[in-house]
Structure formats: C-alpha cells, structure tokens
Amino acid sequence: MSTLPVATVLAVSLAYLGLLFVIALLVERRIERGRQLVRSPTIYALSLAVYCTSWTFFGSVGVAATQGIGFLPIYLGPTLMALLWPTLMVKCLRIAKRDRITTIADFIASRYGKRRGLAALVALICVIGVLPYLALQLKAVAAGFTLLTSGSASMRGGLFGDTALVITLVMAAFTIMFGTRHLDASERHEGLVAAIAFESVVKLCAFLAVGLFACFVLFDGPAVLFAEAAAHPRLSALWRFETSAGGWFDWSVLILLSMAAVTLLPRQFQVAVVENVDEAHVRRATWQFPLYLLTINLFVLPLACAGVLLIGPALAADDYVLGLPMQSGHPYLALLVFIGGTSAATGMIIVETTALATMISNDLVLPGLLHRAYAADLGRLLLLIRRGAILIVALLGYLYFRYAGEARSLVSIGLISFAAVAQLAPAFFGGLYWRLGTRSGAYAGLLAGFVVWGYTLLLPSASHSGWLPAQWLIEGPLGIVWLRPQALFGMDGVTAITHGVFWSLLANAAAYVGVSLATRADAQESAQAALFVGALQRDAERPIPLWRGGVALPELRALLVRILGEARAQAALEAYRNRHGGRVDDNDPGLLQHVESVLAGAIGSASARTLVASIAREAPLGLEEVMHILDEASQVLHYSRALSARTRELRDANRRLQELDQLKDEFMSTVTHELRTPLTSIRAFSEILADNPALDPDERARYLGIIIRETERLTRLINQVLDFARLEQGEAQWRIEPVALGAAIGDAAASVRQLFDDAGVALEVGPVPDDWWVRADADRLQQVLLNLLGNALKFAPPRRGRVEVSATRDGASVCVAVDDNGPGVAAQDVETVFEKFRQSGSNLTAKPQGTGLGLPISRHIVERFGGRIWVQPRSGGGASFRFTLPLEESA
Amino acid sequence: MPNTSRRVLGLAVVALLGFALFNFPLLSLADGHSGPLGAPALLLYIFGVWAVLIVLAAVLRR
C-alpha cells in the first residue's frame, strides 16, 4: 500500500481549512462593505447538507459492508422530514425571527415561558448528547490521516504522538475563528454558511469521485461489480432485508429517529433556522436537500461491495472509502477523498460546537453572572466564555473518543447522539402544536427521557469500552435481570439503539403529556404557548406587550451598552426610534419589549428576560392580564369580523338607497305626468276661451267648470305631495283626541257616496256601535278613510263594483276593513303598496291614477295613532285593506 | 393562499406516502429479487421511490 508523506497531507489539509476560512472572510467583508450578498436558496440547501458528516462519508460504507441497506434509513427520514418543512420549518422561522431565537435550547425554553432552568437542561442534554457525535468526527479524521500516512489504522505514535488530539485542537481553533467573530448570535454568520455550503460541494464531489473510481476503474462498470458481489456468499446475503438490516421495527425506528435528528440537532437548527435569511429558501430546500442526500448515497453500496471484494478484513469497513484508492495505488485520489471526509467532519464540528458554545454561554454560564454587577464590558466577557466553551466541547469530544469510542464503528457512536437529541422531540413538537404542554411537563419529559437514554445507551457504550465493568450489562445491576440496560423488562430481539430509543422516548412522551395535563401554565407560559402554536396565523406578527410599565431611557441604554457595547446599543435604540416616528419616551413598555428582544439575540431569551426583569420597576404581567391581552387580540379579530358584517350591511343599505333613488325618479315622472295632464287641459280650455270671445254661454260655463275641476285636482296633488313631505319629516301638526269611529266612517262615506254613485259602484257601510271611540286626529282619520275608499273605488269594476266598510272589535283595539271586489293585490305587492312612490301594477303598463302617495300617507297616519295597516286578499276575489286603532277606554 | 396551503398539504401527503413506501410491508415486496445491472431490487426500489418523492416535492413547491 502506497502512503503519502505526513507533511504533504498536513499541508494540503491546512491549506483546505485555510481556503474555507478565506471564503468565509471574503463573504463577510462584502457584507461589511454594505454589499448585500445575494444568498441563493441553493446555498441554504447546501448548508443544510452539514447533516452529512464523516458518518456519511466513511461510516455509511462501513454499515453497508456489514449490514447491507441498513445505512439508508438515516437519509430516508430527513427526506420525509424535508417534505414537511413548508409548514414546520416556516413556523419555526417565524417564531425564531420574532423572538430572536439563537439555539434550540433557547427555542424550547422560550416556548415554555423563557425560564433559564429549562434552557440549561436542554443545553446540558445537547452538550452531553452530542459529544459522541463529535468524537465520531475526530475518530474518522484521525483514522483517515493515519491510514493515509502510515498505511495502517493505528492512531497512536506518529509525528505528534496523538493525531486525534492535534486534530481536535486545530478544529477548535478554526471554530473559534469562524463562529465567535461577533457577539450577536442571531446576526447570522454569513461567512460561516458560505464556507459550509462550499464544503458540502467538496464532500459530495470527493465521494462521487471515489464511487465512480470504484465502479469504472476498479471494476468494469456497476454490472460487473454487482455480478461479482452476487457470487460472494456474505455480500449476497447482505442484499436481503431479513438477513441484513435487522428487523422492520428497527428500520422504522431509525427512520423516525433521523426525522427527529435532522430537525433537532443543534447544528441543523443553527443552519436551518438561525442562519436562514429568507423563508422562501425553505421551498427550494424541500427538494434540493433530499436530492443531495440521494446523490451522496448512490455509490455507498457499490463502494461497500468493492471494499469487501478487494480489501476484505484487512481494514475496518469504515476505512474502505479511503482504503480502495490507497490499495490500488492512487494515493492522490485518496488524498482528495481524505479532504472530502475532512470537509464533512470540519463542517459538522464548526457548526455544532458553535451552536453548543452559544448554548453553554447563554444558558449555562451567563445566568450565574447576571446577578453580579459587572462594571466591565459584559459583551467581551461573553465572547471569551464562548471561545472557552468551544475549546471545552471539542476536548470533551476528544475524551469521549479516547475512552469510549475508539473501538466502535462510526455509525453506532453517532446513533447514540441521535437518540439523545431525539429526547427534545416531545417538548419541541408538542410545544409547536399542543397548547396545553406546560413547562413542568417539558421538565418531566426531558429528565425522564435523558435518564433512560443515559442508562440504556450511554452507560453501556462506556461499559463496552471497559470504562465500566461489563458484567452488569449481562446480569443486570446488582443481579436484577429485568433491569439489564440493554434488555429493560426483558425486551430482547431489537438492536440496542431501538431498545434505548423506544424506552427513553416512551418515558419522555408519557411524562411530558401526563405532567402537562396535571399542571397549569403560568401567565408568561400561556402567552408564549399561544404565540408558538398560533405562529402561522396572520396576526401573529404583532408582538404582545408583556411589560406593564417602562424603565427610564438612560437605564435601558446602560443595560444595552453593558451587553452590546456603545455602537450597537445606539443602533438598537435608533432602530426603535425610527420605527416610532422619531420619539422615544421614558417608561415606554414597547421599548422595554424591544430591548428584551435585542438582548435575546445576544444572550438568549431566558437571560434577556431575567436582565430586563431586574431593572423593570414592575413585575411582568400576571396571568389575568396576559389572558386579557390575548382576549384583546382575539377581540381585534372579532372586531374585524364585525366590521366586515357592517360593510355588508352598508352595502345592502347602499343598494336599497339606489333602489329608492330609482323609485324617486319614477315618482317624479309620475308626478310630472299627473301635473301635466290637468295643466294641459287647463291651458287648452283657457286658449279656447281666449280665442273665442263669442262662445255661447253654456259652452263657456262648461269649459270654465272643467278648468276649475282640473285646478282643484292640481291643488289636491300638490297638497298631497307637500303633506307627505311633512309627514315624512315629522313636521305635521297632530291633535289627538277621542273620536267616535262610527261618525267618522259615516262622514267619509257620505262625502264620497256621490263619486261611487257616478261610477256605479255600490258602497255599503256596516254597523258601528256608537260607544266605540278611538284615539286619533279626526281630520287625519278622515284622510285615511277617504284614501282607502278612493283606492277601492279606483280598482272596483265599474257598474258591478261593490265596496264594503266594516269595523270589528279585537280586544283593546278596533279593526276597520275596506273591502272591494276589484282585481286584488298581487302577493308580491302586499308589502310594497304601502311604500312611498309605489303604485300597484307594473310601471310599464298603464298607471292607475294618483300620485301613489295615498297609501304611504295612510300608513304614516295609522302608525302615528299606534295602529297598523295592511292589505290581505279577500276570499272570492278583491282586496281587503285593513287598519287597527286603539280603542279609547270607555269612561 | 388556498393554493399555498393546498401545496403544503400535498407535500405532507407525499411524506406520508413516502413513509408507507419505505416501510414494511411495501418495502418487503422488493426484497430478495435482483434487478437491472444485477443490482439488488430492494436497493433499486428504494432509490426509485426516493427519486419520485424528490420530483413530487420539486413539482409541488411551485
């Protein structure tokens, strides 16, 4: 096996890391110079591919060589998850942007009321849980380096005595340079993301190169490779599911586990949520990210087959990717592959430790410092803490590798971390979609899950490495068999990972749901729960004010300066001032809110809340008040609904107005017509009289008679119109007194009897008792009766016509009916005949005579008397106009 | 807006479908056979479904 000089490998590796750094630097320079780099959605999708680490690069082939297609669920899960991103990820993004979320610990703590205790617990789970994962990267790079330079996989000895430690320190140094250049973690690391996207391209190309090399150089195409593999007894067995990948349940659990991991891993949350610049990028990533996963997995099985066929047990299966070009005498291809693998590991380590360091500083260390009065620049201290945290996390990863992970395969180490991070799933997904989840529930679930994870997965992994006596794994602690950590309650027949994931998540979810249902959320929590669960609703953007009073401006300023430094504090206040029309008052609760959110970007939401609470004169709002505010928010919604209902009413009213307007036009033409007819005849007869002075006296008298009648008709018309206008405006004079109904009807009948006789219409008046007195205005009552009688006469057929007037008593009122045997009133006109300007019959056909105001006037009058008027069809044809009037109490 | 939520729902349905296709019992249908190029049918089945899911995702996001 040909090897490469250490110096060459070292130089190329460092040059590559340098190249990454230069890319990051250039991007940040451009941004600092104000040139907003157009961040394409593809860069976002590529940065998500930080999911593919050296686990993928070296470990997948290792799994494929020993367990067949068992390497795939880890990529199928994220593919399915990506399909859910357009709803899930967008929701997270909205929340994160509003609350300036910086880490997954911050996110979960924020959901359950921004308490530091919960943030610290999540941070702790993440740090401990991810250590094996970091160890895996170090192991892969160290193993690769050793293999490349010495041809064997032993990692001790060599130039630096301990390759892995050197790699750890180099990686930590690079991470510090990349990840902690600025304080505000919510201000994105654009340079870092660009470098990550670049390394994603490099690792993909390197892996495809070695895959093509194996298929087409080492073998004559995939067909030959597969044919040879099929002849190999162990390989062909790997191609069958039952004999390779474990049970179906293990398979499904791995898919679900990786779905959780791709969402909850601190580095995935970092690139997917914190570093996201545009919500729209998620849509492209929905298919680009799965495409990346598919592509990088294409050659895994061919490489595994080639490795088994050509290398066999001479190397660990995890080393096949590198071993194949090495063994066939292509060391420089091997170097390229090594750079690809280093790329995969570097990306993971940089982003993961940056995210973990942010958690450690914001959620574990900072809370202890907040209560002490540091006069010094807290911002600089924070950066120091973060850099220290990166170094510590990297070293802890190294320790895990050295003492627990050295002997194990890459993927089995990584899965332990997946299982740890999956413990966040109930609190995270529950928090996003279940409003009743409480902080106590989250605590209970996380603790239960974490403890079971530690017992079933972490401790056994330490035991396997000889760190703990292995005896208890087989016999159970203190000889209690059913407590065996890898066969809890005797559960057997599944892999250790499935076993651990099953029990830990069962305990976790049960505790989360159970305790959530048993406890009540406090005010802050309820408010956050509503904001999280309802994050996709349209009005969720509106921040809910959670501070009652405010704080004097200088005090807030001092706080901001302490954390952010002078310039950034000034900028933050400017931003608020600009948004509020140039004015900032003391004691403005909105400003307090703003300061809290700005601080959250730098030190996490829980710490920010504590800090602001420490200077706010008033306590945060209580439960009642928060509920009230939420109610207000829902009332706004209610109002807007009411408003739209009102709009609808207005639209209806408007339509009615237009209708009335049209009716008025019709009325005008009716009135004009009615006025013109008498005017025309008056004028015609006047002209005859003027032109023929010698007209004979009889003729002259007849013409004058016509002129007088027409003038009277004209006067009557005009009076009616004026009368109606007066009634409409309520200006009419009323003299309400007891009126004898019988006499009134009699008078009215007498005054029209001549007209009825002339038309040959019979008029009959029924008996009305003398003691029926009604409260009315005698003249107006006459008007109503005359209107109704005139109306009846108008519609009664000449000569056969018959009109009856009658009155009947109905309790405290009396009902007067005027019945005719005319054509009757059509059903659709029953309501409208009493409306002004309406006349029975179509406008297009011949109009009945009159202004059309008689009935509306009558209705006004009757209603003024406290009665009501209507028309109903008469049995046997004709119409029956009826009105009621209150009876005067007979004295 | 209704179109967007329709697409989001469509993607979720595709995810459910994918989960069914990637698990027992559908997955077992391809087990034990060998396909074109002599590659295991199981492998070709998984990559085939995978590719279809990606195409569906790319179509639905528009």
PDB file of C-alpha atoms in Angstrom, chain A residues 206-352:
ATOM      1  CA  ALA A 206     -14.986  13.702  -3.477  1.00  0.00           C
ATOM      2  CA  PHE A 207     -17.417  10.927  -2.636  1.00  0.00           C
ATOM      3  CA  LEU A 208     -18.791  10.739  -6.182  1.00  0.00           C
ATOM      4  CA  ALA A 209     -15.202  10.633  -7.476  1.00  0.00           C
ATOM      5  CA  VAL A 210     -14.258   7.639  -5.378  1.00  0.00           C
ATOM      6  CA  GLY A 211     -17.602   5.980  -6.189  1.00  0.00           C
ATOM      7  CA  LEU A 212     -17.063   6.346  -9.940  1.00  0.00           C
ATOM      8  CA  PHE A 213     -13.485   5.210  -9.469  1.00  0.00           C
ATOM      9  CA  ALA A 214     -14.643   2.024  -7.756  1.00  0.00           C
ATOM     10  CA  CYS A 215     -17.342   1.282 -10.335  1.00  0.00           C
ATOM     11  CA  PHE A 216     -15.454   2.084 -13.521  1.00  0.00           C
ATOM     12  CA  VAL A 217     -11.745   1.809 -12.755  1.00  0.00           C
ATOM     13  CA  LEU A 218     -11.572  -0.980 -10.219  1.00  0.00           C
ATOM     14  CA  PHE A 219     -14.420  -2.824 -11.955  1.00  0.00           C
ATOM     15  CA  ASP A 220     -15.761  -2.691 -15.479  1.00  0.00           C
ATOM     16  CA  GLY A 221     -18.929  -0.899 -14.587  1.00  0.00           C
ATOM     17  CA  PRO A 222     -21.545  -1.462 -11.894  1.00  0.00           C
ATOM     18  CA  ALA A 223     -22.960  -4.537 -13.636  1.00  0.00           C
ATOM     19  CA  VAL A 224     -19.657  -6.395 -13.273  1.00  0.00           C
ATOM     20  CA  LEU A 225     -19.279  -5.178  -9.701  1.00  0.00           C
ATOM     21  CA  PHE A 226     -22.751  -6.397  -8.754  1.00  0.00           C
ATOM     22  CA  ALA A 227     -22.218  -9.686 -10.563  1.00  0.00           C
ATOM     23  CA  GLU A 228     -19.042 -10.367  -8.635  1.00  0.00           C
ATOM     24  CA  ALA A 229     -20.675  -9.320  -5.408  1.00  0.00           C
ATOM     25  CA  ALA A 230     -23.621 -11.628  -6.068  1.00  0.00           C
ATOM     26  CA  ALA A 231     -21.199 -14.508  -6.277  1.00  0.00           C
ATOM     27  CA  HIS A 232     -19.724 -13.572  -2.885  1.00  0.00           C
ATOM     28  CA  PRO A 233     -21.633 -15.510  -0.214  1.00  0.00           C
ATOM     29  CA  ARG A 234     -21.521 -12.870   2.535  1.00  0.00           C
ATOM     30  CA  LEU A 235     -22.329  -9.930   0.227  1.00  0.00           C
ATOM     31  CA  SER A 236     -25.301 -11.519  -1.469  1.00  0.00           C
ATOM     32  CA  ALA A 237     -26.768 -12.246   1.962  1.00  0.00           C
ATOM     33  CA  LEU A 238     -26.488  -8.537   2.764  1.00  0.00           C
ATOM     34  CA  TRP A 239     -28.831  -7.723  -0.079  1.00  0.00           C
ATOM     35  CA  ARG A 240     -31.720  -9.420   1.603  1.00  0.00           C
ATOM     36  CA  PHE A 241     -33.511  -7.322   4.161  1.00  0.00           C
ATOM     37  CA  GLU A 242     -34.106 -10.073   6.696  1.00  0.00           C
ATOM     38  CA  THR A 243     -30.509 -11.114   6.810  1.00  0.00           C
ATOM     39  CA  SER A 244     -29.022  -7.661   6.940  1.00  0.00           C
ATOM     40  CA  ALA A 245     -30.749  -4.573   8.198  1.00  0.00           C
ATOM     41  CA  GLY A 246     -32.230  -6.054  11.347  1.00  0.00           C
ATOM     42  CA  GLY A 247     -35.968  -6.156  11.951  1.00  0.00           C
ATOM     43  CA  TRP A 248     -38.589  -3.994  10.316  1.00  0.00           C
ATOM     44  CA  PHE A 249     -39.179  -2.284  13.622  1.00  0.00           C
ATOM     45  CA  ASP A 250     -35.519  -1.284  13.880  1.00  0.00           C
ATOM     46  CA  TRP A 251     -35.737   0.065  10.366  1.00  0.00           C
ATOM     47  CA  SER A 252     -38.825   2.177  11.108  1.00  0.00           C
ATOM     48  CA  VAL A 253     -37.354   3.455  14.368  1.00  0.00           C
ATOM     49  CA  LEU A 254     -34.225   4.601  12.528  1.00  0.00           C
ATOM     50  CA  ILE A 255     -36.326   6.499  10.010  1.00  0.00           C
ATOM     51  CA  LEU A 256     -38.254   8.241  12.777  1.00  0.00           C
ATOM     52  CA  LEU A 257     -35.095   8.856  14.773  1.00  0.00           C
ATOM     53  CA  SER A 258     -33.384  10.555  11.869  1.00  0.00           C
ATOM     54  CA  MET A 259     -36.512  12.631  11.216  1.00  0.00           C
ATOM     55  CA  ALA A 260     -36.199  13.978  14.752  1.00  0.00           C
ATOM     56  CA  ALA A 261     -32.442  14.402  14.473  1.00  0.00           C
ATOM     57  CA  VAL A 262     -32.485  16.423  11.268  1.00  0.00           C
ATOM     58  CA  THR A 263     -34.805  18.894  12.991  1.00  0.00           C
ATOM     59  CA  LEU A 264     -33.368  18.968  16.478  1.00  0.00           C
ATOM     60  CA  LEU A 265     -29.604  18.556  16.167  1.00  0.00           C
ATOM     61  CA  PRO A 266     -28.092  21.836  17.372  1.00  0.00           C
ATOM     62  CA  ARG A 267     -26.171  22.345  14.118  1.00  0.00           C
ATOM     63  CA  GLN A 268     -29.204  21.587  11.942  1.00  0.00           C
ATOM     64  CA  PHE A 269     -31.259  24.088  13.931  1.00  0.00           C
ATOM     65  CA  GLN A 270     -28.404  26.554  13.514  1.00  0.00           C
ATOM     66  CA  VAL A 271     -28.208  26.360   9.714  1.00  0.00           C
ATOM     67  CA  ALA A 272     -31.899  25.740   9.064  1.00  0.00           C
ATOM     68  CA  VAL A 273     -33.438  28.285  11.432  1.00  0.00           C
ATOM     69  CA  VAL A 274     -30.903  30.696  12.889  1.00  0.00           C
ATOM     70  CA  GLU A 275     -28.921  31.226   9.689  1.00  0.00           C
ATOM     71  CA  ASN A 276     -31.936  31.384   7.414  1.00  0.00           C
ATOM     72  CA  VAL A 277     -32.261  34.730   5.649  1.00  0.00           C
ATOM     73  CA  ASP A 278     -35.411  34.143   3.665  1.00  0.00           C
ATOM     74  CA  GLU A 279     -38.426  31.988   4.366  1.00  0.00           C
ATOM     75  CA  ALA A 280     -38.780  31.295   0.653  1.00  0.00           C
ATOM     76  CA  HIS A 281     -35.497  29.372   0.645  1.00  0.00           C
ATOM     77  CA  VAL A 282     -37.213  26.567   2.516  1.00  0.00           C
ATOM     78  CA  ARG A 283     -39.313  25.748  -0.530  1.00  0.00           C
ATOM     79  CA  ARG A 284     -36.292  25.051  -2.687  1.00  0.00           C
ATOM     80  CA  ALA A 285     -34.580  23.078   0.083  1.00  0.00           C
ATOM     81  CA  THR A 286     -37.647  20.819   0.235  1.00  0.00           C
ATOM     82  CA  TRP A 287     -36.416  19.015  -2.851  1.00  0.00           C
ATOM     83  CA  GLN A 288     -32.763  20.061  -3.124  1.00  0.00           C
ATOM     84  CA  PHE A 289     -31.760  18.729   0.255  1.00  0.00           C
ATOM     85  CA  PRO A 290     -33.276  15.256  -0.392  1.00  0.00           C
ATOM     86  CA  LEU A 291     -31.641  15.300  -3.820  1.00  0.00           C
ATOM     87  CA  TYR A 292     -28.290  15.914  -2.167  1.00  0.00           C
ATOM     88  CA  LEU A 293     -28.900  13.031   0.231  1.00  0.00           C
ATOM     89  CA  LEU A 294     -29.831  10.699  -2.613  1.00  0.00           C
ATOM     90  CA  THR A 295     -26.794  11.638  -4.646  1.00  0.00           C
ATOM     91  CA  ILE A 296     -24.296  11.171  -1.844  1.00  0.00           C
ATOM     92  CA  ASN A 297     -25.776   7.729  -1.124  1.00  0.00           C
ATOM     93  CA  LEU A 298     -25.720   6.465  -4.722  1.00  0.00           C
ATOM     94  CA  PHE A 299     -22.293   4.838  -4.502  1.00  0.00           C
ATOM     95  CA  VAL A 300     -22.393   3.647  -0.912  1.00  0.00           C
ATOM     96  CA  LEU A 301     -23.386   0.087  -1.662  1.00  0.00           C
ATOM     97  CA  PRO A 302     -21.088  -0.258  -4.711  1.00  0.00           C
ATOM     98  CA  LEU A 303     -18.191   1.034  -2.599  1.00  0.00           C
ATOM     99  CA  ALA A 304     -19.046  -1.387   0.173  1.00  0.00           C
ATOM    100  CA  CYS A 305     -19.122  -4.307  -2.281  1.00  0.00           C
ATOM    101  CA  ALA A 306     -15.841  -3.225  -3.804  1.00  0.00           C
ATOM    102  CA  GLY A 307     -14.328  -2.906  -0.341  1.00  0.00           C
ATOM    103  CA  VAL A 308     -15.422  -6.378   0.731  1.00  0.00           C
ATOM    104  CA  LEU A 309     -14.258  -7.903  -2.555  1.00  0.00           C
ATOM    105  CA  LEU A 310     -10.888  -6.149  -2.786  1.00  0.00           C
ATOM    106  CA  ILE A 311      -9.905  -5.386   0.804  1.00  0.00           C
ATOM    107  CA  GLY A 312     -11.910  -7.711   2.988  1.00  0.00           C
ATOM    108  CA  PRO A 313     -10.992  -7.892   6.642  1.00  0.00           C
ATOM    109  CA  ALA A 314      -7.568  -6.258   6.125  1.00  0.00           C
ATOM    110  CA  LEU A 315      -9.117  -2.908   7.077  1.00  0.00           C
ATOM    111  CA  ALA A 316     -12.101  -1.874   9.175  1.00  0.00           C
ATOM    112  CA  ALA A 317     -15.161  -1.421   6.947  1.00  0.00           C
ATOM    113  CA  ASP A 318     -15.255   2.274   7.918  1.00  0.00           C
ATOM    114  CA  ASP A 319     -11.899   2.678   6.171  1.00  0.00           C
ATOM    115  CA  TYR A 320     -12.915   1.196   2.804  1.00  0.00           C
ATOM    116  CA  VAL A 321     -13.604   4.585   1.184  1.00  0.00           C
ATOM    117  CA  LEU A 322     -10.051   5.639   1.777  1.00  0.00           C
ATOM    118  CA  GLY A 323      -8.562   2.176   1.505  1.00  0.00           C
ATOM    119  CA  LEU A 324      -9.790   1.459  -2.038  1.00  0.00           C
ATOM    120  CA  PRO A 325      -7.770   4.186  -3.816  1.00  0.00           C
ATOM    121  CA  MET A 326      -4.849   3.628  -1.456  1.00  0.00           C
ATOM    122  CA  GLN A 327      -4.638  -0.072  -2.095  1.00  0.00           C
ATOM    123  CA  SER A 328      -4.966   0.252  -5.840  1.00  0.00           C
ATOM    124  CA  GLY A 329      -2.070   2.691  -5.926  1.00  0.00           C
ATOM    125  CA  HIS A 330      -3.844   6.049  -6.276  1.00  0.00           C
ATOM    126  CA  PRO A 331      -2.651   7.960  -3.215  1.00  0.00           C
ATOM    127  CA  TYR A 332      -3.594  11.367  -4.619  1.00  0.00           C
ATOM    128  CA  LEU A 333      -7.148  10.251  -5.219  1.00  0.00           C
ATOM    129  CA  ALA A 334      -7.011   9.025  -1.631  1.00  0.00           C
ATOM    130  CA  LEU A 335      -5.853  12.478  -0.591  1.00  0.00           C
ATOM    131  CA  LEU A 336      -8.821  14.026  -2.383  1.00  0.00           C
ATOM    132  CA  VAL A 337     -11.105  11.571  -0.609  1.00  0.00           C
ATOM    133  CA  PHE A 338      -9.472  12.422   2.687  1.00  0.00           C
ATOM    134  CA  ILE A 339     -10.058  16.119   2.033  1.00  0.00           C
ATOM    135  CA  GLY A 340     -13.717  15.314   1.311  1.00  0.00           C
ATOM    136  CA  GLY A 341     -14.001  13.401   4.579  1.00  0.00           C
ATOM    137  CA  THR A 342     -12.199  16.124   6.494  1.00  0.00           C
ATOM    138  CA  SER A 343     -14.532  18.599   4.871  1.00  0.00           C
ATOM    139  CA  ALA A 344     -17.536  16.659   6.127  1.00  0.00           C
ATOM    140  CA  ALA A 345     -16.091  16.436   9.624  1.00  0.00           C
ATOM    141  CA  THR A 346     -14.975  20.059   9.730  1.00  0.00           C
ATOM    142  CA  GLY A 347     -18.350  21.403   8.730  1.00  0.00           C
ATOM    143  CA  MET A 348     -20.041  19.379  11.409  1.00  0.00           C
ATOM    144  CA  ILE A 349     -17.560  20.294  14.121  1.00  0.00           C
ATOM    145  CA  ILE A 350     -17.569  24.003  13.346  1.00  0.00           C
ATOM    146  CA  VAL A 351     -21.329  24.419  13.266  1.00  0.00           C
ATOM    147  CA  GLU A 352     -22.053  22.009  16.087  1.00  0.00           C
TER     148      GLU A 352
END
